[in-house]
Tab-separated table of C-alpha atoms in Angstrom:
chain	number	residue	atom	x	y	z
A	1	UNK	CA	0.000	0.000	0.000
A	2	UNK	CA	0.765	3.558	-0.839
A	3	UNK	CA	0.820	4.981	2.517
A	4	UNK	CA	0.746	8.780	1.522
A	5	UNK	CA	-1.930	7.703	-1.087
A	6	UNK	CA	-4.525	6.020	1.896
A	7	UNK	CA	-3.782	9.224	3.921
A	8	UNK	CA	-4.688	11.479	1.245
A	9	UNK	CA	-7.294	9.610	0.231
A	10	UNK	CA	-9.194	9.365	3.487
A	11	UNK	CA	-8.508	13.093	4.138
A	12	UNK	CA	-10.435	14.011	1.219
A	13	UNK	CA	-13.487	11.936	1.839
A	14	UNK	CA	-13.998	12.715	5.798
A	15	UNK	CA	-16.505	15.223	5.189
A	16	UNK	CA	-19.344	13.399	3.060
A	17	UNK	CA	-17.352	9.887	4.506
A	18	UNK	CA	-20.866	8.962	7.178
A	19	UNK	CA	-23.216	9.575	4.129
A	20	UNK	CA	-21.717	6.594	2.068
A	21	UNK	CA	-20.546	4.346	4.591
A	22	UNK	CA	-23.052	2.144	4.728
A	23	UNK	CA	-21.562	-1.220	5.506
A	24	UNK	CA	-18.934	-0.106	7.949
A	25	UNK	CA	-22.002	1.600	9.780
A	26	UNK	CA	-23.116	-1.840	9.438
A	27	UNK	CA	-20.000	-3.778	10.418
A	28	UNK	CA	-19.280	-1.459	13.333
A	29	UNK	CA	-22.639	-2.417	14.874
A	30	UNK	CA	-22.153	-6.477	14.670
A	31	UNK	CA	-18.470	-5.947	16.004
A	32	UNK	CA	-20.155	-4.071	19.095
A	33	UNK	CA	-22.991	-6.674	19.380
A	34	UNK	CA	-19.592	-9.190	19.619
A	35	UNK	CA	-18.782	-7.406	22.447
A	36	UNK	CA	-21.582	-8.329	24.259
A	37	UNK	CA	-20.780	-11.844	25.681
A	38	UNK	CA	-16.766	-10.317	26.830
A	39	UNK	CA	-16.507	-9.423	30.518
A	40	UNK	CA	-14.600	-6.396	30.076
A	41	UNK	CA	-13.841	-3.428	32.271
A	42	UNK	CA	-11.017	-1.460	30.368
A	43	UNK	CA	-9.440	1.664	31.907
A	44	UNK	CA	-7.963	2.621	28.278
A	45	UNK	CA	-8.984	1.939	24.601
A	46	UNK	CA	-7.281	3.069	21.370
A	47	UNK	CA	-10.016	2.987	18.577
A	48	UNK	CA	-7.130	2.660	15.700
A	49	UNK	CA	-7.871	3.316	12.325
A	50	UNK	CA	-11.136	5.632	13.990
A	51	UNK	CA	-12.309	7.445	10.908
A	52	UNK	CA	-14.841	10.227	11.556
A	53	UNK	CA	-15.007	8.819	15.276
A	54	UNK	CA	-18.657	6.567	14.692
A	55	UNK	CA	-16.108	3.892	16.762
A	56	UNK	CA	-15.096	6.091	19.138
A	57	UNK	CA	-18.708	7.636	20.531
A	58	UNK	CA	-19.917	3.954	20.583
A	59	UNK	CA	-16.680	2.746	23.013
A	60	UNK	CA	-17.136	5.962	24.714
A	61	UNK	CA	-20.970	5.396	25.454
A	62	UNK	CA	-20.105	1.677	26.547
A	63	UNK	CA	-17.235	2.669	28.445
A	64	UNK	CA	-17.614	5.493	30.030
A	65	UNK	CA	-15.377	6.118	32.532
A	66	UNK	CA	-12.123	4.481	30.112
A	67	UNK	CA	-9.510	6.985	29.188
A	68	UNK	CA	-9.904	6.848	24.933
A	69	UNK	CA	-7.881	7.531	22.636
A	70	UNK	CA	-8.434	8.110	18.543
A	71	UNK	CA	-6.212	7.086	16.306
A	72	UNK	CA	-6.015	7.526	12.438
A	73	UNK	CA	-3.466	7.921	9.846
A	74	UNK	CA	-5.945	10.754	7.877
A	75	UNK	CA	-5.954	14.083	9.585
A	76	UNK	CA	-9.313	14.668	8.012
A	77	UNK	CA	-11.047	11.732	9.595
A	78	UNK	CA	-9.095	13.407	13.200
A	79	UNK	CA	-10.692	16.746	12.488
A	80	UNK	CA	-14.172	14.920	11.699
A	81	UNK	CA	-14.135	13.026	15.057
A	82	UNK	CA	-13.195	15.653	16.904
A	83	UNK	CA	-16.415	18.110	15.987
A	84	UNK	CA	-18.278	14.671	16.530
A	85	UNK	CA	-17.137	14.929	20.004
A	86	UNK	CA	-17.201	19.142	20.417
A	87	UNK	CA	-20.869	19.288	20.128
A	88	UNK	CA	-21.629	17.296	23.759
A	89	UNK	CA	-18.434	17.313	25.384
A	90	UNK	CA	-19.563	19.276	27.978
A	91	UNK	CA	-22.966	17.856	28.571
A	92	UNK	CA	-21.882	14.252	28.467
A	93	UNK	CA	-18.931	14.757	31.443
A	94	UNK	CA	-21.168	16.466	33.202
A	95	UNK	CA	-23.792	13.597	33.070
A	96	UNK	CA	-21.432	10.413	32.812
A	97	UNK	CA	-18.129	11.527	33.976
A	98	UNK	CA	-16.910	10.281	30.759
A	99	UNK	CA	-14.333	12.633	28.650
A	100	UNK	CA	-13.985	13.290	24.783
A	101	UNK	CA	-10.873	10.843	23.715
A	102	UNK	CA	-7.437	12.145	22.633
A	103	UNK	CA	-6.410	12.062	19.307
A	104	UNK	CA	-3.404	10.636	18.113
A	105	UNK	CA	-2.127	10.908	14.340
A	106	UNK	CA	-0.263	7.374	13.512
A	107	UNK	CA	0.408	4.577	11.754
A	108	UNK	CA	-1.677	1.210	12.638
A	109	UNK	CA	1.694	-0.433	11.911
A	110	UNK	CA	3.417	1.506	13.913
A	111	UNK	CA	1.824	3.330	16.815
A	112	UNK	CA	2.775	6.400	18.778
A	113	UNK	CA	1.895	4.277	22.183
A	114	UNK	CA	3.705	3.343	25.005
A	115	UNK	CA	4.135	-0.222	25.450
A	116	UNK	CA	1.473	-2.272	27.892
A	117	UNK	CA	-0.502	0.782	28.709
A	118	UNK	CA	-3.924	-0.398	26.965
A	119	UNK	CA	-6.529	-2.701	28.247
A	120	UNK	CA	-8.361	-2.958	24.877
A	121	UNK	CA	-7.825	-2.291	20.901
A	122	UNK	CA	-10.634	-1.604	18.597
A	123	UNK	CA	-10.211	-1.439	15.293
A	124	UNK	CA	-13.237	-1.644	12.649
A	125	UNK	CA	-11.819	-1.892	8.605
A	126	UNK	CA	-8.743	-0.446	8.746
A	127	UNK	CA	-6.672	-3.548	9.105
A	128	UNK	CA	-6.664	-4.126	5.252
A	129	UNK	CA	-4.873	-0.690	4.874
A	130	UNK	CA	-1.590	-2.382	6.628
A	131	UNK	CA	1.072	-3.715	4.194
A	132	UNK	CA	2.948	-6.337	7.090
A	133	UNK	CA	0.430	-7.956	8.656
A	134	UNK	CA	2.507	-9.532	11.410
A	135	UNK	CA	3.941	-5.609	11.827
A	136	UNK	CA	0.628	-4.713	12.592
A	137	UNK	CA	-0.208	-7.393	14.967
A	138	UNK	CA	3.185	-7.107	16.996
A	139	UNK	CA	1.996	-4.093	17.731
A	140	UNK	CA	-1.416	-4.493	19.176
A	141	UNK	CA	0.615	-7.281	21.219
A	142	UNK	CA	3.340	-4.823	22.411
A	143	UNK	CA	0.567	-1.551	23.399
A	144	UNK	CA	-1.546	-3.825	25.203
A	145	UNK	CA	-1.432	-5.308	28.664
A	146	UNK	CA	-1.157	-8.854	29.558
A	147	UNK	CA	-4.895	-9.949	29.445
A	148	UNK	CA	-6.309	-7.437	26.849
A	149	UNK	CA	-8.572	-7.444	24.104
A	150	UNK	CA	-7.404	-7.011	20.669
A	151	UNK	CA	-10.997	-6.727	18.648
A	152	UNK	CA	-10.601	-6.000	14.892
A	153	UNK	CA	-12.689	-6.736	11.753
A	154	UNK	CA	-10.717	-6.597	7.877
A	155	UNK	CA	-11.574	-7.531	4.299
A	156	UNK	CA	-11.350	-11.067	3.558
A	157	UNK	CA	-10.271	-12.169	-0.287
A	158	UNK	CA	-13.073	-12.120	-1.739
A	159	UNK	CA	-14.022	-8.362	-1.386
A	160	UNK	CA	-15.006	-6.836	-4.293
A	161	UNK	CA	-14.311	-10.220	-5.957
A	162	UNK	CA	-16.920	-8.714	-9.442
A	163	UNK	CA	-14.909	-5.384	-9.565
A	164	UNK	CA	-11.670	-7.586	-9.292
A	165	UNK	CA	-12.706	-9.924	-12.296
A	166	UNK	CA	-14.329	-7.100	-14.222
A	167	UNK	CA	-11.160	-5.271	-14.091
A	168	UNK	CA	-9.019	-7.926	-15.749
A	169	UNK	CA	-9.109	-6.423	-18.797
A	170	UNK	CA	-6.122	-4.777	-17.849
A	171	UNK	CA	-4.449	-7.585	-16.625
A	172	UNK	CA	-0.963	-5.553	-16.273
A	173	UNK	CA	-2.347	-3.317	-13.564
A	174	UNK	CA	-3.338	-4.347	-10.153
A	175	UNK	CA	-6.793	-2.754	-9.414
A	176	UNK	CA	-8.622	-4.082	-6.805
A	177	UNK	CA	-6.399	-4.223	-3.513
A	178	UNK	CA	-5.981	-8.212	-2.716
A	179	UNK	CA	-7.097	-9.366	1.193
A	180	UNK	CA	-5.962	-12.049	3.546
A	181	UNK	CA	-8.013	-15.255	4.030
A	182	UNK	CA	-9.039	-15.973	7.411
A	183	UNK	CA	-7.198	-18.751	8.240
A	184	UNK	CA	-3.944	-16.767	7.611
A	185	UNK	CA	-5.027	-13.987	9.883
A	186	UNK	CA	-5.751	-16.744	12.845
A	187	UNK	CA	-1.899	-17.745	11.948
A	188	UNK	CA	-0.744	-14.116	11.999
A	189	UNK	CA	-2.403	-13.719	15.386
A	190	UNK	CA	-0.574	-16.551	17.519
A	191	UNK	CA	2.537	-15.721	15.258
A	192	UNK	CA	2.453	-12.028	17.537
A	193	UNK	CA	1.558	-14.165	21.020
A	194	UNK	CA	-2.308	-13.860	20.956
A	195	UNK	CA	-4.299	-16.571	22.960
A	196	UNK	CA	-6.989	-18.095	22.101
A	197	UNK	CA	-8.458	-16.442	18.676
A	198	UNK	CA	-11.848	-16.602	17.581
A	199	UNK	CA	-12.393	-15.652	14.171
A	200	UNK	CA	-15.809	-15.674	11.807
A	201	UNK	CA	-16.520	-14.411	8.453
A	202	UNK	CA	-19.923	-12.486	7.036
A	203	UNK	CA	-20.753	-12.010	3.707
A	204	UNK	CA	-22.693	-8.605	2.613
A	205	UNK	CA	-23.842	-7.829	-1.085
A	206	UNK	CA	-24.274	-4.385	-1.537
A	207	UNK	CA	-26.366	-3.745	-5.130
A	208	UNK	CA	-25.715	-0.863	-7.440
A	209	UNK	CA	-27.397	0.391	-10.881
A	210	UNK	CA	-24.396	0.184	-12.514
A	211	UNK	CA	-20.535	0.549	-12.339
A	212	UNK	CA	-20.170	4.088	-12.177
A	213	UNK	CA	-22.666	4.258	-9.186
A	214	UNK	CA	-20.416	1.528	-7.466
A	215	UNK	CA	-16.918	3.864	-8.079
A	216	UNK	CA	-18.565	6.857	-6.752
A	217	UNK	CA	-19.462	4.715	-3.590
A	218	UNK	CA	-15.746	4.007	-3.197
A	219	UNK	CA	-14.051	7.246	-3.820
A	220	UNK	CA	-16.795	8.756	-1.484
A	221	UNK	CA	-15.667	6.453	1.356
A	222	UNK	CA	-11.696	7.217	0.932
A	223	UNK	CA	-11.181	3.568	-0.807
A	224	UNK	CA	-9.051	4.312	-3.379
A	225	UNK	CA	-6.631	2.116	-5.159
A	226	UNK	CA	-3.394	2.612	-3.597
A	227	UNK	CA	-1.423	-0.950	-3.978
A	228	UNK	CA	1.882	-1.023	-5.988
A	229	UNK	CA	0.995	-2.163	-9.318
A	230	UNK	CA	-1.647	0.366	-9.713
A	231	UNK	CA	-2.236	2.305	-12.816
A	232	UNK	CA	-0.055	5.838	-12.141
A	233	UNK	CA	-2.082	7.622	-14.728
A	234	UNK	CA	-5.661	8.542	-15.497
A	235	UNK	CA	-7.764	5.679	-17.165
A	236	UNK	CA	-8.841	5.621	-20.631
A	237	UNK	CA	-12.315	5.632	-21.814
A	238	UNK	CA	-11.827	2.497	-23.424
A	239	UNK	CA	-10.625	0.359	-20.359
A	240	UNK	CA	-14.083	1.917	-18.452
A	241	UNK	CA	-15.934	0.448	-20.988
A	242	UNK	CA	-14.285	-2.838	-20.815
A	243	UNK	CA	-14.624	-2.584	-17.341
A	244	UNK	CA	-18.516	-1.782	-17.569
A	245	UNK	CA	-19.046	-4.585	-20.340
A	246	UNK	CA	-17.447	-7.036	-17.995
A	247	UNK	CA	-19.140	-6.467	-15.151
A	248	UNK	CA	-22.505	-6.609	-16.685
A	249	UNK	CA	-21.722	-10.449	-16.526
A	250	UNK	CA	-22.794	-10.287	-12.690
A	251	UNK	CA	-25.871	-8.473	-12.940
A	252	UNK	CA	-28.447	-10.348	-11.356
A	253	UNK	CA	-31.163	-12.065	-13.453
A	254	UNK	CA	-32.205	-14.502	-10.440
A	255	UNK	CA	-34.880	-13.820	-8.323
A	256	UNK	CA	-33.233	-11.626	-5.720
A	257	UNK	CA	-36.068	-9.738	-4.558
A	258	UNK	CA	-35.145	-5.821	-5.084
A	259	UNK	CA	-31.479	-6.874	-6.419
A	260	UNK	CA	-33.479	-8.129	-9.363
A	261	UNK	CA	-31.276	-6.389	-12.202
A	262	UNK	CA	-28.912	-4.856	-10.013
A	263	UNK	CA	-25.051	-5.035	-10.525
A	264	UNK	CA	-23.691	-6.938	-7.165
A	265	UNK	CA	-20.624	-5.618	-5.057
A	266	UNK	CA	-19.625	-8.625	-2.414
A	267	UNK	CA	-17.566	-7.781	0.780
A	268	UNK	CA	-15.994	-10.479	2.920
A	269	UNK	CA	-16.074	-9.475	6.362
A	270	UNK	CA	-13.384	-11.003	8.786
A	271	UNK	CA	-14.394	-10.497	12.689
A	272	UNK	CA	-11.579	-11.599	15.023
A	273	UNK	CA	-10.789	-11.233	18.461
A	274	UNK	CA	-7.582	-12.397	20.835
A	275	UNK	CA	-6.157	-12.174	24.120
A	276	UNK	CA	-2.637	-10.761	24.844
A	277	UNK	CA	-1.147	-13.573	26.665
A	278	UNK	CA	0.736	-13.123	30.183
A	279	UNK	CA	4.097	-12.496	29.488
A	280	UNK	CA	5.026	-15.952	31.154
A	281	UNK	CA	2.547	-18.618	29.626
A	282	UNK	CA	1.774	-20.817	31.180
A	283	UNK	CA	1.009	-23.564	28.894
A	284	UNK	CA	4.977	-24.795	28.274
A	285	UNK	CA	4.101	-25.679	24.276
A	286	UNK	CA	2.966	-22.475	23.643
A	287	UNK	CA	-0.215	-24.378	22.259
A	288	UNK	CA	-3.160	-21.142	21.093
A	289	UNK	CA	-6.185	-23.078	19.910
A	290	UNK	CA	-8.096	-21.153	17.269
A	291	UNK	CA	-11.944	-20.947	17.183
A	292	UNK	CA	-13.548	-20.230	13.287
A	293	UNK	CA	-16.742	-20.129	13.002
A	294	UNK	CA	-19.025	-21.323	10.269
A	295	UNK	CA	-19.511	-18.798	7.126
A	296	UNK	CA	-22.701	-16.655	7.068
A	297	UNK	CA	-23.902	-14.925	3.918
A	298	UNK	CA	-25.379	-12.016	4.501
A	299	UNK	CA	-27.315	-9.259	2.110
A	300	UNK	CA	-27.428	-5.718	2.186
């Protein structure tokens, strides 16, 4: 990944970022309803990769008297979060105790947090934006304490899996960003000294007239291409019609109900959640069983 590219990217679309984001509105809410079940008391959470802050407010409402903090690699989506938080700072301390969290500008692979000094990590779709996986993870091992809760969700490989296909016609160019399969995320997770990881895996189809409708949806959320490979340049008409005649191939003709006719955008949905182990296991093998949980398929 293009690191300067996601930044600038996501900077752009803060502003009209809420309007479009539709499934991580919807994602967000499942990864909180997963939170349910956990006994957890946390005196501080870092909501990394926070966007416009939707995270952040939830955490804060659920935990209310954690110290918080909001990390994101876009300055826009900082700036966004904090005038979520400006409007009832002063009404919501005054009523829960609970402050507005700090903000911290960072990298996800490489964060600007002392080591052991978290009791939870949230982070909802931003793990896909990290280019070292096991980076990433060593990370959320060394900022939390023994005992906390790493709680993420990412793209799994079949994300976009139509606009991927469609977009062969320009087979030297990498278009589509590619995601990691479940199973390899589970490895990546004991690789960093996580216990006992329970992953699962949602399907969503989100339905669009046609392919133009579906790009505007993605540069409105901040997801631009930005994996080596990509084209450097500015497309040609021809390779968007290509690109439009291929994907036609996927509209539905099935009886969907409504998504009768419509052009189908799939998202793979990885939920996972781990333990940072005491620093002296106490299992000698080292042994992490890992939990994954039967595929749903869900529509949107």
């Amino acid at each position: 990944m293009d690191k300067a590219r996601v930044r600038a990217s996501f900077s752009r679309a803060a502003r009209h970022y809420d309007a479009a984001a539709v499934l991580q509105t919807e994602v967000r809410a499942r990864m909180l309803e997963r939170l349910d079940p956990i006994k957890i008391a946390p005196a501080a959470i870092l909501d990394a990769g926070c966007g416009t802050g939707a995270g952040s407010e939830a955490l804060r409402q659920r935990f209310p008297q954690a110290r918080l903090y909001a990390l994101d690699i876009a300055m826009g989506m900082l700036h966004m979060t904090r005038q979520r938080f400006s409007g009832w700072r002063s009404w919501w301390k005054a009523l829960r105790g609970a402050a507005a969290p700090e903000l911290l500008s960072g990298d996800i692979e490489q964060l600007p947090v002392a080591s052991a000094s978290m009791d939870m990590l949230w982070s909802n779709l931003a793990v896909q934006w990290c280019n070292d996986l096991d980076a990433a993870f060593m990370e959320a091992q060394r900022v939390l304490r023994p005992g906390g809760l790493f709680i993420f969700s990412t793209f799994g490989p079949d994300t976009l899996k139509e606009l991927r296909a469609a977009s062969a016609a320009d087979p030297e160019h990498v278009h589509v960003s590619r995601f990691i399969d479940m199973h390899d995320i589970g490895d990546a997770l004991v690789r960093a000294g996580f216990s006992a990881p329970v992953l699962d895996v949602e399907r969503f189809v989100l339905t669009y007239d046609n392919v133009v409708d579906l790009m505007r949806d993605l540069k409105a959320i901040g997801a631009h291409n930005a994996a080596d490979g990509r084209h450097r340049g500015l497309q040609g008409r021809g390779f968007l019609r290509q690109l439009t005649e291929r994907y036609e191939a996927f509209r539905l003709q099935a009886d969907a109900g409504e998504a009768l006719g419509k052009l189908p955008a799939t998202y793979e949905v990885v939920y996972a959640h781990a333990w940072r182990a005491p620093d002296k296991p106490s299992n000698p093998d080292g042994a992490m069983p890992i939990t994954l949980h039967r595929k749903r398929q869900v529509g949107a």
